[in-house]
CSV table of C-alpha atoms in Angstrom, one decimal:
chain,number,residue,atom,x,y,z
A,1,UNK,CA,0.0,0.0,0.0
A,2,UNK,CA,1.5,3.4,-0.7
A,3,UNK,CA,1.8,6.5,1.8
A,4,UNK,CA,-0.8,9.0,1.3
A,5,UNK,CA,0.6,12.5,0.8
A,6,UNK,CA,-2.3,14.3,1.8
A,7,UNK,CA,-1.0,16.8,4.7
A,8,UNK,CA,-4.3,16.8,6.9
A,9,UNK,CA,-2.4,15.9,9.1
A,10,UNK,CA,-0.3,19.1,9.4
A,11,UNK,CA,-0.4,23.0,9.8
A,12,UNK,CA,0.7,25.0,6.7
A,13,UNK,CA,4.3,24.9,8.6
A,14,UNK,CA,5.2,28.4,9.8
A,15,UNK,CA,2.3,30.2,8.5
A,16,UNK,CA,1.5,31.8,11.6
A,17,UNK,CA,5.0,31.3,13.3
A,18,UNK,CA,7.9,34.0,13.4
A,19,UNK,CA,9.8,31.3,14.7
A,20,UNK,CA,8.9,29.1,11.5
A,21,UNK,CA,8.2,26.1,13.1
A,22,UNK,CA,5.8,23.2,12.1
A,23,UNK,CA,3.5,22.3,13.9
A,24,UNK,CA,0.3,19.7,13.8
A,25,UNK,CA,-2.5,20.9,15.0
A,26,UNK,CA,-6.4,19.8,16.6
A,27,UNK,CA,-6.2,16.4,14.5
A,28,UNK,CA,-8.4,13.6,16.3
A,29,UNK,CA,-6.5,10.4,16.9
A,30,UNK,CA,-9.2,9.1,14.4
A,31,UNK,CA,-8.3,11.0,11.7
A,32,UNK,CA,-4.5,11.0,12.3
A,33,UNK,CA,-4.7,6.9,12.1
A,34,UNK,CA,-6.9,6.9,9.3
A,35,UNK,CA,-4.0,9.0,7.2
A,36,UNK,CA,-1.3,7.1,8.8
A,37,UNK,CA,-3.4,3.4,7.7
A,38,UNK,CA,-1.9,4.4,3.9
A,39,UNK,CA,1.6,4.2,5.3
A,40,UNK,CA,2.9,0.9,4.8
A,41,UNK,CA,6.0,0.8,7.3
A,42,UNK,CA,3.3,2.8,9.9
A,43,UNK,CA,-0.4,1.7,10.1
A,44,UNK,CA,-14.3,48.2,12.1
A,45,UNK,CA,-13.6,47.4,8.8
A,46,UNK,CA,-14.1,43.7,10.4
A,47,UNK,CA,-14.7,40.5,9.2
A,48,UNK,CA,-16.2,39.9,12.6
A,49,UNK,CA,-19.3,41.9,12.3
A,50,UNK,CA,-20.0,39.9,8.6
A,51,UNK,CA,-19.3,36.4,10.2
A,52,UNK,CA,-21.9,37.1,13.1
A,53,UNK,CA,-24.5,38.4,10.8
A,54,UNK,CA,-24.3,35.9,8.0
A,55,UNK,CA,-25.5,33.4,10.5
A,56,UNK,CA,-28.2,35.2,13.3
A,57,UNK,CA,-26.7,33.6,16.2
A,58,UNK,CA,-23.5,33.0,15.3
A,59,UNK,CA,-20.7,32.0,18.2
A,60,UNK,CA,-17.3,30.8,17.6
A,61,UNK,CA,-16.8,27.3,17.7
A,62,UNK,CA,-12.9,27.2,18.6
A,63,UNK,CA,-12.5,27.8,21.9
A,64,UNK,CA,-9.0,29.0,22.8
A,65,UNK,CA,-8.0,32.7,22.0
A,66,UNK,CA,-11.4,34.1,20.9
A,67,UNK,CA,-10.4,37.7,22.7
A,68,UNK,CA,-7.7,38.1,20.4
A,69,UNK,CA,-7.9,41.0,18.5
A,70,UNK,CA,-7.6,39.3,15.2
A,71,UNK,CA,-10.3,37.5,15.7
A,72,UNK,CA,-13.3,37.8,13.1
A,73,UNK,CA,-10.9,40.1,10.6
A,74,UNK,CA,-9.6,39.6,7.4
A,75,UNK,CA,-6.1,41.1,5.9
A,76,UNK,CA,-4.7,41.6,2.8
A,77,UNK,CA,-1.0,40.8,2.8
A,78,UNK,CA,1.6,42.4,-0.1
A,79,UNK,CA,5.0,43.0,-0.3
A,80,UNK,CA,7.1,45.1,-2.1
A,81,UNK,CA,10.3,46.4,-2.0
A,82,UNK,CA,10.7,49.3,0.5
A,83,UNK,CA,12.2,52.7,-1.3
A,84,UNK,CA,13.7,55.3,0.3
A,85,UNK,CA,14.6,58.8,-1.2
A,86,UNK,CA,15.0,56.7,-4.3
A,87,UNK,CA,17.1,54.1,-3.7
A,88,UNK,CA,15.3,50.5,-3.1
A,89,UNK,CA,16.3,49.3,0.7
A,90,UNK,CA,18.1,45.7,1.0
A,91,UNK,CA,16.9,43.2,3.4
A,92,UNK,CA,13.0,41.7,3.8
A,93,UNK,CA,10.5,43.3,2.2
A,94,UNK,CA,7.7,45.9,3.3
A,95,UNK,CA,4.6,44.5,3.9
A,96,UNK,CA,1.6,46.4,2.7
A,97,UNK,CA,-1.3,45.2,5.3
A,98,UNK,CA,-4.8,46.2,4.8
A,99,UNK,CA,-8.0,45.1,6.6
A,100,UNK,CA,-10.7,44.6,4.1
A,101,UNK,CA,-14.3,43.4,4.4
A,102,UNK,CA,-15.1,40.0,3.6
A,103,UNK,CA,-18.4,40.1,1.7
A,104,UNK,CA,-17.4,43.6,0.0
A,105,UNK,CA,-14.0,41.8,-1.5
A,106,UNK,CA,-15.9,38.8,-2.5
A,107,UNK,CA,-18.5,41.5,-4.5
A,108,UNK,CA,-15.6,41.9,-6.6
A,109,UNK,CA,-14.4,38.7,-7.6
A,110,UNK,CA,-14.5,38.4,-11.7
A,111,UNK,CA,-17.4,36.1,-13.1
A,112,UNK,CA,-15.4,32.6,-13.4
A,113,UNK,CA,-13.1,32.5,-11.3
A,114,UNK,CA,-12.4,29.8,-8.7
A,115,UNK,CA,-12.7,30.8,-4.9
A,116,UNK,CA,-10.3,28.8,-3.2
A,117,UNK,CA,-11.1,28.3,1.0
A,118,UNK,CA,-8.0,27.1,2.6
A,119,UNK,CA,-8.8,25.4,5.9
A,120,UNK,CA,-7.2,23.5,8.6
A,121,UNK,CA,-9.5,20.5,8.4
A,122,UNK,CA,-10.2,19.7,12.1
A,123,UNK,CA,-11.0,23.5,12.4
A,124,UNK,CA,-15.4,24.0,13.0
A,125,UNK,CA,-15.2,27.3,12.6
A,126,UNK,CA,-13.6,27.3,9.5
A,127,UNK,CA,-16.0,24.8,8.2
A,128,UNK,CA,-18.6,26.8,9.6
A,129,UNK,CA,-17.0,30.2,7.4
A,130,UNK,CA,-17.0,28.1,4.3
A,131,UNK,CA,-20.6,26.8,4.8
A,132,UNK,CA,-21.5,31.0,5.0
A,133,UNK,CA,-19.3,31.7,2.2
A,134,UNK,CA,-21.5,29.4,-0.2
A,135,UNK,CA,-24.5,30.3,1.2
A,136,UNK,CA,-23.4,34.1,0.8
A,137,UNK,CA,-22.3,33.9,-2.9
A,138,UNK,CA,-25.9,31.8,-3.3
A,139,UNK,CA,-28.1,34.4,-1.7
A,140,UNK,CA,-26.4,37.3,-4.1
A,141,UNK,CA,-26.7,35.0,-6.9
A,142,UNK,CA,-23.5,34.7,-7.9
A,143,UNK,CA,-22.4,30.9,-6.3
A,144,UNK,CA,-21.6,28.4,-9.4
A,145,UNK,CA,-19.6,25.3,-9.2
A,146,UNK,CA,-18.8,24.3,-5.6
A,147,UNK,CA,-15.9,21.6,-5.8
A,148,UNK,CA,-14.2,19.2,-2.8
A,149,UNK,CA,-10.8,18.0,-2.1
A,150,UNK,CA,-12.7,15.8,0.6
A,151,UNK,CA,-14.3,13.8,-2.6
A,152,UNK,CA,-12.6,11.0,-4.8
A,153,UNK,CA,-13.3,11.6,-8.3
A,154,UNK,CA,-15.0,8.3,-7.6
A,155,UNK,CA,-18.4,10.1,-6.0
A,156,UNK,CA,-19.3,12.5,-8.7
A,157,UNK,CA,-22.4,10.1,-9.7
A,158,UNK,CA,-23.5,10.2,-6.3
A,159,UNK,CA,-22.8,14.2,-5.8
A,160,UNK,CA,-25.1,14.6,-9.4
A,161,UNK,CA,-27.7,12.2,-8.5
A,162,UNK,CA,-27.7,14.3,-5.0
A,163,UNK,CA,-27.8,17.8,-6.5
A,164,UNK,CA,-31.0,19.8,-4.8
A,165,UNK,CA,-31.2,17.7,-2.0
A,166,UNK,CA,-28.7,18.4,0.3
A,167,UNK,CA,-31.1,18.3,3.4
A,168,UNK,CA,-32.2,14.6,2.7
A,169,UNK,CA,-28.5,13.5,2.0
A,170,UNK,CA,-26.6,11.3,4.3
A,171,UNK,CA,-22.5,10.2,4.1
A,172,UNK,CA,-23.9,6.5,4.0
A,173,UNK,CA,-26.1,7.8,0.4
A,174,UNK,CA,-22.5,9.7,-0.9
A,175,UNK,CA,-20.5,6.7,0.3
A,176,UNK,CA,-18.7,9.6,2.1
A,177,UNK,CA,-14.3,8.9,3.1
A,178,UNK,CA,-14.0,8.1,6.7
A,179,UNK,CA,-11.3,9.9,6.7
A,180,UNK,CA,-13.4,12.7,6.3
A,181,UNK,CA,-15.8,12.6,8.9
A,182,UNK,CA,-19.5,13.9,8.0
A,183,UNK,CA,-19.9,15.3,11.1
A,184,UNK,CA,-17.3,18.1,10.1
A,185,UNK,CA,-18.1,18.3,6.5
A,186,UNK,CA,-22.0,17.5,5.9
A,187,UNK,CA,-23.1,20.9,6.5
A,188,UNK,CA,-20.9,22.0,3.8
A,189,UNK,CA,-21.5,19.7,1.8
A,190,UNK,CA,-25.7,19.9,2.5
A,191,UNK,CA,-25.1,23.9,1.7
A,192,UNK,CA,-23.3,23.1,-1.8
A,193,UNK,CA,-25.7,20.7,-2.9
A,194,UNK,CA,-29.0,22.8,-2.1
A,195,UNK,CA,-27.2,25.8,-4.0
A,196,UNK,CA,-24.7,25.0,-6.4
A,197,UNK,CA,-24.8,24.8,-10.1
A,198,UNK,CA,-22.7,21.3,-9.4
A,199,UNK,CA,-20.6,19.9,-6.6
A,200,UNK,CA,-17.8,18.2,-8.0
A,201,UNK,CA,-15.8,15.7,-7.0
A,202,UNK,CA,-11.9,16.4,-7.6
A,203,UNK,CA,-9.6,14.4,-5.7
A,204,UNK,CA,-7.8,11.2,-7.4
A,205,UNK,CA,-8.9,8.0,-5.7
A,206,UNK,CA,-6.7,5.9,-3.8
A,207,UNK,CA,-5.6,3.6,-7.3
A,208,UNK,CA,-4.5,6.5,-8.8
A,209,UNK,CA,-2.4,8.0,-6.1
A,210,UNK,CA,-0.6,4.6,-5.4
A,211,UNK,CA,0.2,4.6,-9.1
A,212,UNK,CA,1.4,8.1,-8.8
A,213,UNK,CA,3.7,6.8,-5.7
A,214,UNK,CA,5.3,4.2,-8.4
A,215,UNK,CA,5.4,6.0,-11.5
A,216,UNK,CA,5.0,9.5,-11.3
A,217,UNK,CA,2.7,12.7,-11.7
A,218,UNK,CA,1.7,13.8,-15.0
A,219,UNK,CA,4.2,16.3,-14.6
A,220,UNK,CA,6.9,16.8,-12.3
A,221,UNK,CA,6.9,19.9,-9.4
A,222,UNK,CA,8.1,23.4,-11.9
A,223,UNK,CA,11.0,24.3,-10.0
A,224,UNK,CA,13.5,22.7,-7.2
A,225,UNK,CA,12.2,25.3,-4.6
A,226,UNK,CA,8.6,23.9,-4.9
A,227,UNK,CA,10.1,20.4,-5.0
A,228,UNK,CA,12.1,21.0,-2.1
A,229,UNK,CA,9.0,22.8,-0.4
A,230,UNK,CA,6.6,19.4,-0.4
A,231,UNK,CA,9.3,17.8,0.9
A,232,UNK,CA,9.5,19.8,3.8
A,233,UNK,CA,5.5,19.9,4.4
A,234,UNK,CA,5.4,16.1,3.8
A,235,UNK,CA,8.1,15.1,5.8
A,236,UNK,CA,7.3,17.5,8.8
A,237,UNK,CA,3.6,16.6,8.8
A,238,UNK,CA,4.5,13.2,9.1
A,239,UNK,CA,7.3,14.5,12.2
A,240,UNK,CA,10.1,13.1,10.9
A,241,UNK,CA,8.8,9.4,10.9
A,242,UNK,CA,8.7,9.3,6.9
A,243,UNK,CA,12.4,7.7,5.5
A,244,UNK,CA,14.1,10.4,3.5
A,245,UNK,CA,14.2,8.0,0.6
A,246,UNK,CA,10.3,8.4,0.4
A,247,UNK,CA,10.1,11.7,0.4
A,248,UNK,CA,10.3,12.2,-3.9
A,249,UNK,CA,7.5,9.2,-4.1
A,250,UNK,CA,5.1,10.9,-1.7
A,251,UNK,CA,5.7,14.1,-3.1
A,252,UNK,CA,4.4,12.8,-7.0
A,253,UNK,CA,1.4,11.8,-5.1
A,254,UNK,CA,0.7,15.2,-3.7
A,255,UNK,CA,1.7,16.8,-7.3
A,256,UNK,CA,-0.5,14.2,-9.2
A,257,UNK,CA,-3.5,15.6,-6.6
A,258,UNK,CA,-2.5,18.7,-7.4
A,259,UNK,CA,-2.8,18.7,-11.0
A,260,UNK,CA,-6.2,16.7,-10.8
A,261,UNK,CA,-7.7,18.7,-9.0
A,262,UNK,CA,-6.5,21.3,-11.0
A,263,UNK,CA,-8.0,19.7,-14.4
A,264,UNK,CA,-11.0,19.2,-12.0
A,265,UNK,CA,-11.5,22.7,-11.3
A,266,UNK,CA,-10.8,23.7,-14.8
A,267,UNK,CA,-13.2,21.6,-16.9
A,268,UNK,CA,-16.1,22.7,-13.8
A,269,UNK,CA,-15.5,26.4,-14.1
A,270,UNK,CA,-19.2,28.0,-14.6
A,271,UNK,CA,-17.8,30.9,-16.5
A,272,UNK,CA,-20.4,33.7,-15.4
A,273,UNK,CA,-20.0,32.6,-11.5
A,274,UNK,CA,-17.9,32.6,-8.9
A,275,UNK,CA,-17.2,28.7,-8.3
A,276,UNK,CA,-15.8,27.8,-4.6
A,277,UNK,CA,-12.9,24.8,-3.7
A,278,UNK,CA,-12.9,23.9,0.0
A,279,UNK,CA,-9.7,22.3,0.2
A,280,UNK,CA,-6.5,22.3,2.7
A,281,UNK,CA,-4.8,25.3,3.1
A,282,UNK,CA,-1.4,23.9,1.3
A,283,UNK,CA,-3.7,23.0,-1.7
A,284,UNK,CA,-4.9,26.4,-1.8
A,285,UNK,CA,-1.8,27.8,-1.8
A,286,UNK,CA,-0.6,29.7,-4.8
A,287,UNK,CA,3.1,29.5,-5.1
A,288,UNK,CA,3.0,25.6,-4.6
A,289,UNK,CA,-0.9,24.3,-4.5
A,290,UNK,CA,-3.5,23.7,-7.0
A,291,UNK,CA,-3.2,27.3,-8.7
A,292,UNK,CA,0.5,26.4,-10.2
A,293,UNK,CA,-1.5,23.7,-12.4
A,294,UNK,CA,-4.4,26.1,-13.8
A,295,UNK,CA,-3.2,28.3,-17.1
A,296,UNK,CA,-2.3,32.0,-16.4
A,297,UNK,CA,-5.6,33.0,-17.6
A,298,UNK,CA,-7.9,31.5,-15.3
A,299,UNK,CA,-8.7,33.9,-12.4
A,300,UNK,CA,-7.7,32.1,-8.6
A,301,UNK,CA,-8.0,33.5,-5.3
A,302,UNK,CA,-7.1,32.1,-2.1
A,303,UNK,CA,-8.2,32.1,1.4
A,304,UNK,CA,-6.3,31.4,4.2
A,305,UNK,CA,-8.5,30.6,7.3
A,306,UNK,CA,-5.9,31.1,9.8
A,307,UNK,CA,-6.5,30.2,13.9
A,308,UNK,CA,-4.8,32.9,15.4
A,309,UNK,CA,-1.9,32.4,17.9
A,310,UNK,CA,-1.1,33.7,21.2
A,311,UNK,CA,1.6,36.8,21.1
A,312,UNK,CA,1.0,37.1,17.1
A,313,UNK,CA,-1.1,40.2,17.6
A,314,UNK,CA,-1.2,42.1,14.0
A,315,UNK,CA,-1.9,40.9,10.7
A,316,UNK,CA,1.8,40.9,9.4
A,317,UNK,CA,2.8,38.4,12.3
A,318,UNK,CA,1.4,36.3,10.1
A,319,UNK,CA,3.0,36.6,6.3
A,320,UNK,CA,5.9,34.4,4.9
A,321,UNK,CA,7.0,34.6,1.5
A,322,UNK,CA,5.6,32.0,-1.1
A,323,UNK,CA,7.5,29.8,-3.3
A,324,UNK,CA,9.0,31.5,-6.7
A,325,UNK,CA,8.4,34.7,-5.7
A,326,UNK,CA,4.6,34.0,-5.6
A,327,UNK,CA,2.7,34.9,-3.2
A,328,UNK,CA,0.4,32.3,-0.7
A,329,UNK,CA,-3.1,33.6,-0.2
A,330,UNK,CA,-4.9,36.4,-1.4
A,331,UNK,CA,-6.4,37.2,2.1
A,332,UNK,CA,-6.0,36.0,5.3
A,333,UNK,CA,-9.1,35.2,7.5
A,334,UNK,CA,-8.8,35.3,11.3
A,335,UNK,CA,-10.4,32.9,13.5
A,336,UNK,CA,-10.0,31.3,17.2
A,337,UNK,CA,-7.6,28.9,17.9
A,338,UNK,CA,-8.1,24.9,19.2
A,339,UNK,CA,-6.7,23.7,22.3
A,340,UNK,CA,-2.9,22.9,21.9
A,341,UNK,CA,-2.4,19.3,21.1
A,342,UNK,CA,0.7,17.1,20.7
A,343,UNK,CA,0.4,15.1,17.4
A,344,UNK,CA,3.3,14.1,17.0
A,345,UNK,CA,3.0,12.0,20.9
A,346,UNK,CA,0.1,10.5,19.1
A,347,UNK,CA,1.3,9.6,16.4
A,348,UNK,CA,4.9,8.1,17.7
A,349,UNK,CA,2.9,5.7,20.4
A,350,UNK,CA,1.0,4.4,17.0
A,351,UNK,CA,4.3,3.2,15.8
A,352,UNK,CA,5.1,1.7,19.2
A,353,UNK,CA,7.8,4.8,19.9
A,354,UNK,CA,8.7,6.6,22.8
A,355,UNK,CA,7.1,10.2,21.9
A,356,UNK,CA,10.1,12.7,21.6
A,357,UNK,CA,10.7,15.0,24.2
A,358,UNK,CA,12.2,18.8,23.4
């Protein structure tokens, strides 16, 4: 059986770190052994107000850090090279924050582009944002294709025979992934099929990632940075447990999902919507994700939903440089935090190791 290179089970690493660290964070043991079973060697201008009002009721899900004054806001992040009296300053760039609105920015997304919603998958309120996001882009009449990484390419029949009855649908009628549990994802999934043009189904199934494990992607990662990049992500959201020698191998998997996706996306577009992915936030990503494998001329944007952090108290805490000189995300969208949680412990005393002790 091959290793999965899906990175559920990892934080973007160092997106919200200064120190740019990796880290794992609020995976169940559930959903951390499901991943690991495809291992063979291991079995104002705020946000906030928009959120609340979206939903009547609304209440963050998350429950650590919800005073922090990030929460419920959404940034722009751009850098450029700082000038001064003329002459272009050496060293890291100036970051050009802005807090925008959420549903005035999506009022001026292009007709046909793709949406993309980069969560951390464990994350309810960032289900819950996606979930208000469709319903938003449906109520203004503008929502179009509505696309999954949760769903093999496998389940389209059952996502077209389900299309306008989201509220009768059950995982058992989708034959839902485990590894996705419907508790997390059928309200999303409920709110896409009652409103969407179509929900499609984008991910490669499990035969077609093993044979991307033996023989390769389509096409292999565009530069050595983004090559050496998956490797990272890959081999610290597995914390160090993944040979070195299998790093290349589970890295075609992730660029073969990648590019499907990508051709997904591409042959779904409704051209005179705005069509929404809900994917992982390393998929979403720009310099290195999905939008490196659509043509220059389809419009992208990118979300980050991003759990905020304790001491990273402004919006520019929060930037790293992409890949290539591209940037990550379009916007970054703030939300509380889960409770700290050592995955790494977990996932060492699944292997029979002694967790590893800093």
């Amino acid at each position: 059986m091959v290793p999965q290179a899906r990175m559920q089970h990892t934080r973007e690493p160092s997106i919200c770190s200064s120190s740019h660290t990796v880290e794992t964070q609020g995976m169940s043991r559930r959903r951390l052994l499901a991943g690991m079973a495809l291992l063979p060697w291991l079995s104002a201008c705020s946000n906030g107000a928009w959120v609340r009002s979206a939903w009547p009721g609304h209440q963050w899900l998350a429950p650590e850090l919800q005073d922090h004054p990030l929460v419920g806001q959404t940034w722009t992040m751009k850098a450029t090279d700082a000038a001064f009296n003329g002459r272009i300053l050496q060293g890291d760039p100036v970051q050009h924050n802005q807090q925008v609105d959420l549903a005035q920015w999506l009022t001026t997304l292009p007709q046909g582009a793709w949406l993309m919603l980069g969560e951390q998958h464990d994350h309810p309120d960032h289900h819950q944002i996606e979930r208000q996001v469709i319903q938003w882009l449906a109520d203004q009449g503008r929502l179009g294709n509505v696309a999954f990484e949760m769903a093999p390419q496998s389940l389209q029949p059952q996502l077209n025979a389900a299309l306008g009855l989201g509220d009768e649908i059950t995982a058992e009628m989708l034959n839902w992934p485990e590894a996705w549990p419907w508790a997390d994802y059928g309200p999303v999934v409920r709110t896409a099929l009652n409103h969407a043009t179509r929900v499609v189904a984008t991910d490669l199934d499990r035969e077609a990632q093993q044979l991307a494990y033996h023989q390769g992607p389509p096409r292999p990662a565009l530069t050595e940075a983004q090559a050496q990049a998956l490797d990272e992500l890959i081999d610290a959201g597995h914390c160090g447990y993944v040979p070195k020698a299998q790093l290349p191998m589970m890295r075609q998997v992730q660029l073969a999902r990648d590019q499907a996706m990508a051709q997904a996306l591409l042959a779904a577009t409704q051209p005179e919507r705005i069509n929404v992915m809900v994917c992982g936030r390393v998929h979403a990503r720009k310099d290195l994700g999905i939008s490196r494998w659509l043509p220059g001329k389809q419009p992208v944007f990118s979300i980050a939903l991003t759990a905020v952090e304790a001491g990273l108290l402004s919006a520019g805490d929060y930037w790293q440089a992409g890949i290539d000189g591209v940037p990550r995300f379009d916007l970054y969208d703030f939300t509380p935090a889960l409770a700290p949680h050592d995955h790494c412990a977990d996932l060492a005393r699944s292997l029979g190791r002694e967790p590893q002790i800093d």
